[in-house]
Structure formats: C-alpha cells, structure tokens
C-alpha cells in the first residue's frame, strides 16, 4: 500500500518503523487514503536525503511533497489535512475552538508526556525512574480529564475518540505512542495508562488499537522492545 | 484601545506586560483591530481566574472568548487568525506549505531559541552562560537562514518580513522577544541578534520595531530589565 501509486501524489516519507512521530504522519496519510513512497531511515547512520531535507533537526519524520520537505510531525499532519481537506477523513476539528483545544493538548503530549515516558527508559537510577513515572502519570491524569471534557462536549455525548465518532488529530498525537507503552510494560512492568487512574483512556486505547488505521500502521510492542535494546547496546558501546 | 468596546467581541486577555508569549497574542489582536479587556497577572500571586482558566500550566497568556479559555500562545494566535480571517491582516500564510514552514520555525523559536536565551539569564556560572550564548547564536544563525529562504521565496523577492510585505505569524513569534534581547544587552552586554552573524535579522528587527503593532504593544527593554531584577530578588529570597 505504501509504495503503490506514489507518483500520483508525489509523496515520499522518511520514517522509522518505531518512531511515534513518524507513525503519526503515516496514520494521517493512511486516514486520507494517500499512497506514498516510504523510506526507512537508519538513525545511527543518517543518509544524505534526511540530512539535506531536515538540516535543522536531522530527524524523522520528513514528508517530501513534490520535492519540498515538510518537517515536525504535528506540522506535517496539519499540512496533510490542509492539502487534502476533502479526502476520506477530517483530522483537525472543524471549529476554531476545537482546533485550539486540539493544538493545546498535542503540544502537551509532546512537551510534557513524551519527555516523561521516555525519561522512564533513560533513567540511570531507580529513584530517577520513579520520578519520571510520577511525571508520566500526572500527565496521563491531565489527558484523562481532557478526554472526559472533549468527548462529553462533542455533539455525541461520550464520544469514542478525541476526534468524536472517528479518529482525529489528538487520537493520532497520543495513539502513535501506544506501541511504546506496551514496550514499557514488557520491559519494565510499568503501566503508562493505568486503569485505576485513567479508565477512560484505557478504554480509548483499546478502541483505538482496533481501528483500521492503527492496525495497518502501528507496530507490535515487541518491535519497540527490540529497538530499545538496540539503542541501549549503542549507548553501552559508545561509553566504552 | 485595549479596554474599549470589548463587550462586542467578548474578549478578555490574561497577560503579563513583559511576557513574550502574552505580547505575541496582544500583537495578533492588535493586527486584527480587535479590542479586548486586558487583565495584568501577578505571577508571584496567581489569581483565581488564571488558575481556573489554565489549570494545566497556570501560565499567561490566556485568551477568554465568550467565557471559553484558549491557552498556548501559538494556538491562540492561530485561533485569532481563524475566527477573524477577514479582518485587517492575515497572520498565517495562505498556502499549506507556507503555513507548515511557519509552524516549523515557530516551534523552533519556542523549543530551541527560547530556552537558550533565557538560559543566559539563569546560568549560574560564566561557563554555563557562555554555553547558552553559543546555543542562542546557533539558533539565531538557523533563523537567519530561514529568513533568507522565506523572504527570497516570497512573491516579492527580498520581502521585508517573514510574512512578506506585512507582519505575519513568524514576525510575531520572534518579534515578541525583542524587548528581552534589548534587556540582555543592557544587563549583560550580550548581543542576541549579532550584525556579523545575522545581518538580515538585524535589519528585520529594526523594521519590525518601527511597525505600528510593535510600537503599540511592545514594552521598552528597561521594563524587561526591571522585571528580571524582580525575578532575581524573588529567587534570592526563596533561597534564604
């Protein structure tokens, strides 16, 4: 699917199979029914195309559209939604207040939740790990409240997704990390979205995982575990 | 101007006179010719309205529109542009690629430049300060290149602003910090936008400072200096 008919749209995506930020963009492209050339990147040996198309951050994802690179996953998702507004799905809410709320929480997911949960993996001591887990749970609790508010303020009371009856911007922004939440459970026995603390998000994650776009794009947690081990081995060898 | 006729639009802004993020929103509202009730916040003693309308971050700016709070300055600026699209000025570029580029660099200004230049003030040692100054200059150099690219790719070759012939999203995103760049010069003798390194941005900053919106909204650097001293005194008393 990813490599058929990409000439029509002129789309190339530089990604990494376990990168939440790249998965976010792949889900957006999939929601829109767009085909694209996908080029997996080796972040330990960055290629010329990645370096030249994202010289500032040298990171995935980069979406190249008719030769023009677009970087920063949230900006790429908005771009995809704006260029193909009439396609199968609408990603951003239609009304300005809903859009502002979605942008606020997406910034929160990237600014607070992401550094907290990745900090759990990077922590050098048990104490540091416990602190990052506390930060993660505080962020998840805020997102639980946000989900309660957003889904009850929707036209359908108690909507299934942040986006309402169908998957939207915040579903992609948070859902892209679910494989890693599974990997953390497998590796460290920690629960990122805890049923006692965030029952609505636990149910949301189950529903999200069953959507066609999640099934098509998201890797299994064991792929994230394998990649985490690869990173750890790289760090260990770098220290020697 | 800020307190006349606000009933018509139902707009209230919680701000701080020297906050770059609040200044960004005030400039957006001014560009659109909107009047609003402005309520200065005391961040050392946060009021109920701030805590209840931005419970997650408890920060300015918060724009309250017909009772609904909108937080995160970039999201607020986009909101203002979307709700009043036909007003005096357009803030975001009209084409999706221009919008994606503007969002990319706005994220860069907040994610890289802001922590670097505020780090100069917070640094505890001369060495740490020199490191933060290097980080700041590296970020400014990237923004110099961005300005060269964006202004030369505009329909008008060599446009005056990031937004083209008139002030736009990135002009607000970067321009809101100019009073602080002046304060850093006055307090520490450091030049954030250096003529040898970033001649285009030096010229841009001069042009931007002469625009009606900058003259109306931006404080003088000495107001930022006074606020910086207030923060330092607070920190010093907190340590005792």
PDB file of C-alpha atoms in Angstrom, chain B residues 75-154:
ATOM      1  CA  UNK B  75      -2.555  28.124  19.397  1.00  0.00           C
ATOM      2  CA  UNK B  76      -4.140  31.401  20.493  1.00  0.00           C
ATOM      3  CA  UNK B  77      -2.611  33.280  17.553  1.00  0.00           C
ATOM      4  CA  UNK B  78      -3.923  30.633  15.142  1.00  0.00           C
ATOM      5  CA  UNK B  79      -7.326  30.844  16.830  1.00  0.00           C
ATOM      6  CA  UNK B  80      -7.439  34.617  16.397  1.00  0.00           C
ATOM      7  CA  UNK B  81      -6.477  34.247  12.730  1.00  0.00           C
ATOM      8  CA  UNK B  82      -9.154  31.592  12.161  1.00  0.00           C
ATOM      9  CA  UNK B  83     -12.016  33.344  13.966  1.00  0.00           C
ATOM     10  CA  UNK B  84     -11.337  36.715  12.301  1.00  0.00           C
ATOM     11  CA  UNK B  85      -9.981  35.686   8.890  1.00  0.00           C
ATOM     12  CA  UNK B  86     -11.373  38.663   7.044  1.00  0.00           C
ATOM     13  CA  UNK B  87     -10.033  41.243   9.472  1.00  0.00           C
ATOM     14  CA  UNK B  88      -7.412  43.869   8.677  1.00  0.00           C
ATOM     15  CA  UNK B  89      -4.474  41.448   8.462  1.00  0.00           C
ATOM     16  CA  UNK B  90      -3.808  37.805   7.680  1.00  0.00           C
ATOM     17  CA  UNK B  91      -1.372  36.236  10.125  1.00  0.00           C
ATOM     18  CA  UNK B  92      -0.672  32.721   8.838  1.00  0.00           C
ATOM     19  CA  UNK B  93       0.429  32.295   5.213  1.00  0.00           C
ATOM     20  CA  UNK B  94      -2.398  31.317   2.873  1.00  0.00           C
ATOM     21  CA  UNK B  95      -0.760  28.275   1.250  1.00  0.00           C
ATOM     22  CA  UNK B  96      -0.307  24.991   3.143  1.00  0.00           C
ATOM     23  CA  UNK B  97       3.453  24.806   2.515  1.00  0.00           C
ATOM     24  CA  UNK B  98       3.976  28.334   3.788  1.00  0.00           C
ATOM     25  CA  UNK B  99       1.865  27.501   6.842  1.00  0.00           C
ATOM     26  CA  UNK B 100       3.845  24.324   7.538  1.00  0.00           C
ATOM     27  CA  UNK B 101       7.107  26.258   7.229  1.00  0.00           C
ATOM     28  CA  UNK B 102       5.831  28.947   9.595  1.00  0.00           C
ATOM     29  CA  UNK B 103       4.710  26.319  12.144  1.00  0.00           C
ATOM     30  CA  UNK B 104       8.072  24.558  11.885  1.00  0.00           C
ATOM     31  CA  UNK B 105      10.028  27.726  12.663  1.00  0.00           C
ATOM     32  CA  UNK B 106       7.630  28.862  15.374  1.00  0.00           C
ATOM     33  CA  UNK B 107       8.188  25.506  17.105  1.00  0.00           C
ATOM     34  CA  UNK B 108      11.928  26.088  16.671  1.00  0.00           C
ATOM     35  CA  UNK B 109      11.752  29.548  18.222  1.00  0.00           C
ATOM     36  CA  UNK B 110       9.909  28.187  21.265  1.00  0.00           C
ATOM     37  CA  UNK B 111      11.742  24.860  21.503  1.00  0.00           C
ATOM     38  CA  UNK B 112      15.343  25.931  20.826  1.00  0.00           C
ATOM     39  CA  UNK B 113      15.810  29.698  20.835  1.00  0.00           C
ATOM     40  CA  UNK B 114      13.694  30.491  23.907  1.00  0.00           C
ATOM     41  CA  UNK B 115      15.366  28.002  26.301  1.00  0.00           C
ATOM     42  CA  UNK B 116      18.767  29.150  25.015  1.00  0.00           C
ATOM     43  CA  UNK B 117      18.340  32.902  25.580  1.00  0.00           C
ATOM     44  CA  UNK B 118      16.505  32.528  28.870  1.00  0.00           C
ATOM     45  CA  UNK B 119      19.298  30.147  29.879  1.00  0.00           C
ATOM     46  CA  UNK B 120      21.758  33.038  29.520  1.00  0.00           C
ATOM     47  CA  UNK B 121      19.944  34.837  32.314  1.00  0.00           C
ATOM     48  CA  UNK B 122      19.529  31.758  34.501  1.00  0.00           C
ATOM     49  CA  UNK B 123      23.111  30.493  34.137  1.00  0.00           C
ATOM     50  CA  UNK B 124      24.852  30.013  37.482  1.00  0.00           C
ATOM     51  CA  UNK B 125      28.418  30.177  36.145  1.00  0.00           C
ATOM     52  CA  UNK B 126      30.283  32.094  33.448  1.00  0.00           C
ATOM     53  CA  UNK B 127      30.925  28.817  31.656  1.00  0.00           C
ATOM     54  CA  UNK B 128      27.236  27.891  31.630  1.00  0.00           C
ATOM     55  CA  UNK B 129      26.399  31.386  30.408  1.00  0.00           C
ATOM     56  CA  UNK B 130      28.904  31.139  27.541  1.00  0.00           C
ATOM     57  CA  UNK B 131      27.424  27.773  26.559  1.00  0.00           C
ATOM     58  CA  UNK B 132      23.891  29.190  26.488  1.00  0.00           C
ATOM     59  CA  UNK B 133      25.115  32.136  24.430  1.00  0.00           C
ATOM     60  CA  UNK B 134      26.647  29.713  21.921  1.00  0.00           C
ATOM     61  CA  UNK B 135      23.332  27.800  21.754  1.00  0.00           C
ATOM     62  CA  UNK B 136      21.475  31.074  21.266  1.00  0.00           C
ATOM     63  CA  UNK B 137      23.736  32.152  18.420  1.00  0.00           C
ATOM     64  CA  UNK B 138      23.447  28.761  16.739  1.00  0.00           C
ATOM     65  CA  UNK B 139      19.656  29.107  16.828  1.00  0.00           C
ATOM     66  CA  UNK B 140      19.793  32.699  15.561  1.00  0.00           C
ATOM     67  CA  UNK B 141      22.011  31.564  12.670  1.00  0.00           C
ATOM     68  CA  UNK B 142      19.394  29.000  11.666  1.00  0.00           C
ATOM     69  CA  UNK B 143      16.721  31.678  11.839  1.00  0.00           C
ATOM     70  CA  UNK B 144      18.880  33.991   9.696  1.00  0.00           C
ATOM     71  CA  UNK B 145      18.990  31.271   7.032  1.00  0.00           C
ATOM     72  CA  UNK B 146      15.255  30.709   7.397  1.00  0.00           C
ATOM     73  CA  UNK B 147      14.579  34.420   6.915  1.00  0.00           C
ATOM     74  CA  UNK B 148      16.792  34.465   3.813  1.00  0.00           C
ATOM     75  CA  UNK B 149      14.911  31.491   2.362  1.00  0.00           C
ATOM     76  CA  UNK B 150      11.409  32.609   3.292  1.00  0.00           C
ATOM     77  CA  UNK B 151      11.890  36.194   2.166  1.00  0.00           C
ATOM     78  CA  UNK B 152      13.506  35.208  -1.127  1.00  0.00           C
ATOM     79  CA  UNK B 153      10.854  32.564  -1.871  1.00  0.00           C
ATOM     80  CA  UNK B 154       8.125  35.109  -1.354  1.00  0.00           C
TER      81      UNK B 154
END
